[in-house]
Every structure is written in structure tokens, then in C-alpha cells.
Tab-separated table of C-alpha atoms in Angstrom:
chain	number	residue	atom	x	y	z
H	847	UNK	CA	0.000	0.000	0.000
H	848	UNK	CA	1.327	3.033	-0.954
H	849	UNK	CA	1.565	6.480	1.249
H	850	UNK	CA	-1.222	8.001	-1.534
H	851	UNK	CA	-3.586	4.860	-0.809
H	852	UNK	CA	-2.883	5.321	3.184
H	853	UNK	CA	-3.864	9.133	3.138
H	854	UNK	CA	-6.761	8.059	0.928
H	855	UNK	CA	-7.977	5.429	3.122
H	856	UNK	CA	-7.713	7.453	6.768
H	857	UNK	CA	-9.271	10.415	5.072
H	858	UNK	CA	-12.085	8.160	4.094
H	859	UNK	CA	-11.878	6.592	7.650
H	860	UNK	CA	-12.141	10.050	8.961
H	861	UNK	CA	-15.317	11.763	6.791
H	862	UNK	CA	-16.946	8.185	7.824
H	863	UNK	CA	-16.695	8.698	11.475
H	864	UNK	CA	-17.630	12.366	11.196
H	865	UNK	CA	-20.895	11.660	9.193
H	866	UNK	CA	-21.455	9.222	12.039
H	867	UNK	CA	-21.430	11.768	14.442
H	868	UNK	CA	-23.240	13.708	12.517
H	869	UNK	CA	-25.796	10.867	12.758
H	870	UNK	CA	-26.170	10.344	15.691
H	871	UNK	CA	-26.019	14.148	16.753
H	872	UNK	CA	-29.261	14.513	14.659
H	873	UNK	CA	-30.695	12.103	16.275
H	874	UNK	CA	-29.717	12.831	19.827
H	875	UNK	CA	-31.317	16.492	18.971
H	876	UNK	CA	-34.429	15.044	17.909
H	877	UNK	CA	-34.748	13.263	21.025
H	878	UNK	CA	-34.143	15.768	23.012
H	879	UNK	CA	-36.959	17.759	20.770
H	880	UNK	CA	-39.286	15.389	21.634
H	881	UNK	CA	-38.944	15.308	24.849
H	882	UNK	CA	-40.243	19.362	24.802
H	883	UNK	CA	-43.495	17.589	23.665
H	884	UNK	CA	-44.936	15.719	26.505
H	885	UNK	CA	-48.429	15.039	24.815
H	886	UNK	CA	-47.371	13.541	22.061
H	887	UNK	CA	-47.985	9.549	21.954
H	888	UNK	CA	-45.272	7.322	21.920
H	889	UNK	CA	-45.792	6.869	18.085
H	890	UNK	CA	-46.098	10.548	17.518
H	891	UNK	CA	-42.621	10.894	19.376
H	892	UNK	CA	-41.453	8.449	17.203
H	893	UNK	CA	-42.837	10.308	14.257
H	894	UNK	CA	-41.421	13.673	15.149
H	895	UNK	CA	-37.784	12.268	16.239
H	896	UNK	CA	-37.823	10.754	12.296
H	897	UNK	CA	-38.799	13.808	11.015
H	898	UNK	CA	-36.324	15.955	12.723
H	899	UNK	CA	-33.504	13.788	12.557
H	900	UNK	CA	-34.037	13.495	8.230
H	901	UNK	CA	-34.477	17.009	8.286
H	902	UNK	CA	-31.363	17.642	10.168
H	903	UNK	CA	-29.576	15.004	8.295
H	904	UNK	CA	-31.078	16.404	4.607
H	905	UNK	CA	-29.435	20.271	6.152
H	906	UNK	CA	-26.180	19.209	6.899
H	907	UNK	CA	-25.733	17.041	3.691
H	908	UNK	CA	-26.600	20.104	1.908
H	909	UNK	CA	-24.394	21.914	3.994
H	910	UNK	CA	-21.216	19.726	3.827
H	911	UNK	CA	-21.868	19.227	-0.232
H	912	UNK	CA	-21.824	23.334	-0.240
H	913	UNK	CA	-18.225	23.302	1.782
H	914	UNK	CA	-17.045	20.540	-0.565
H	915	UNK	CA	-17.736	22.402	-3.525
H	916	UNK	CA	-16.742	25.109	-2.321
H	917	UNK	CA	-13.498	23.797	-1.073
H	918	UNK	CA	-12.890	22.721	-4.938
H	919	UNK	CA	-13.706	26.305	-6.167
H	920	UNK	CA	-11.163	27.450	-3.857
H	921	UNK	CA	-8.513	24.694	-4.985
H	922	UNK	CA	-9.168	25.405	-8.928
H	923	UNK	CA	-9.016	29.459	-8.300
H	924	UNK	CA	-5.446	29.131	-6.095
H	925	UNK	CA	-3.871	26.363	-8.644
H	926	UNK	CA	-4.581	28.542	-11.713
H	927	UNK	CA	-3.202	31.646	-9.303
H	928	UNK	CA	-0.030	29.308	-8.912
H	929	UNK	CA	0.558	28.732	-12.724
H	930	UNK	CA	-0.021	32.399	-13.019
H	931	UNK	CA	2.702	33.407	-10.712
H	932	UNK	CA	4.768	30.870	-11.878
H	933	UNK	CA	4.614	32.004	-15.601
H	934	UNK	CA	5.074	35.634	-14.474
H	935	UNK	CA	8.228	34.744	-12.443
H	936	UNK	CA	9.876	32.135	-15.193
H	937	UNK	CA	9.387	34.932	-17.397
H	938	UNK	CA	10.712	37.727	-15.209
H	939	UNK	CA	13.493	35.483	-14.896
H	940	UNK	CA	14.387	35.032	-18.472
H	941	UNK	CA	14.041	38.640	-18.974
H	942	UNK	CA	16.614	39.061	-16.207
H	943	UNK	CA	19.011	36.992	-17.626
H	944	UNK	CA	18.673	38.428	-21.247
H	945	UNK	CA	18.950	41.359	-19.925
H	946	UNK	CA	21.870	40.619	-17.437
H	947	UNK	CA	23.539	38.783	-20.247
H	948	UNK	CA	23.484	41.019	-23.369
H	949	UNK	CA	26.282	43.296	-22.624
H	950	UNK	CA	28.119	40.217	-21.902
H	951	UNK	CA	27.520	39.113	-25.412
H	952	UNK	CA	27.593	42.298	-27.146
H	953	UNK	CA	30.838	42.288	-25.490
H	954	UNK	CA	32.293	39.354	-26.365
H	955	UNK	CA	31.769	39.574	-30.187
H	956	UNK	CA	33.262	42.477	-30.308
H	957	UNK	CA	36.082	41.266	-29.185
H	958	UNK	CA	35.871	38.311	-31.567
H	959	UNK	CA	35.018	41.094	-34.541
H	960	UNK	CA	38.489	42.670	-33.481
């Protein structure tokens, strides 16, 4: 297994676990919801905890999906930032050099015309 497959793997490990807690934080709320409701049969309690703990579920799905893609906006926008710079600074470089190194040659032939 390489390093690559390892990070891959724990950061799967890792957004597993979370989501789990997420799970189970959902429901926990909706329990605790429910129990702010004390006429509520025991199937009605069991009817609102559902409901609450999908609709908590469905909000931070959309939530996390909206970081994620965010978080690849971000990525694309500072990687084509990166190439910029480093296009402007190869560049700035080569012009430095030309510049740096055209007396040099100007210099040398001439010499050699001499």
C-alpha cells in the first residue's frame, strides 16, 4: 500500500466517522426535541424524532456538499493563481538573464570582430 492509498484510506476513515457523528447528533437532537413535547404519543414521538432527525440530516448534507464544492472552487481558483505566478516569475526570470547577459555578449563579439 502506498503512502497516496494510506492518506486516501484514513481520510475516508475520517469523513466516515464524522458523518457518524453527525448521525447520531441529529438524532440525539431530535430526542431531546421530543422530549419538549410531553403530549405527544409514543408513536407521535417516534414520528417527530424521524422527522427531525431526516431534516437535520437532509441540512447538513446540503451543507457539507456546499463546503465541498466550495473547497474545490477554492482549490481550482489558487492552482490557476499558482501557474499564473509561476509564468510571471519564469518569465521575469528570463528577462533578467537576457537582460543581465546582453552586454556580456555584445561584449564578447566584439572582441571576436576585433
Amino acid at each position: 500500500m502506498s503512502a497516496q492509498e494510506a492518506a486516501t484510506g484514513l481520510a475516508q476513515l475520517e469523513g466516515f466517522l464524522l458523518w457518524q457523528t453527525e448521525l447520531s447528533n441529529a438524532r440525539r437532537e431530535a430526542e431531546a426535541f421530543a422530549e419538549g413535547l410531553p403530549w405527544l404519543t409514543t408513536a407521535q414521538r417516534e414520528q417527530v424524532i424521524e422527522h427531525y432527525a431526516h431534516d437535520r440530516i437532509s441540512l447538513s448534507h446540503r451543507m457539507l456538499t456546499a463546503v465541498a464544492d466550495r473547497c474545490h472552487s477554492l482549490q481550482d481558483e489558487y492552482t490557476a493563481r499558482y501557474h499564473h505566478l509561476k509564468r510571471r516569475l519564469v518569465l521575469a526570470t528570463l528577462l533578467t538573464l537576457t537582460a543581465a547577459l546582453t552586454p556580456c555578449t555584445l561584449t564578447f563579439l566584439a572582441l571576436y570582430d576585433a
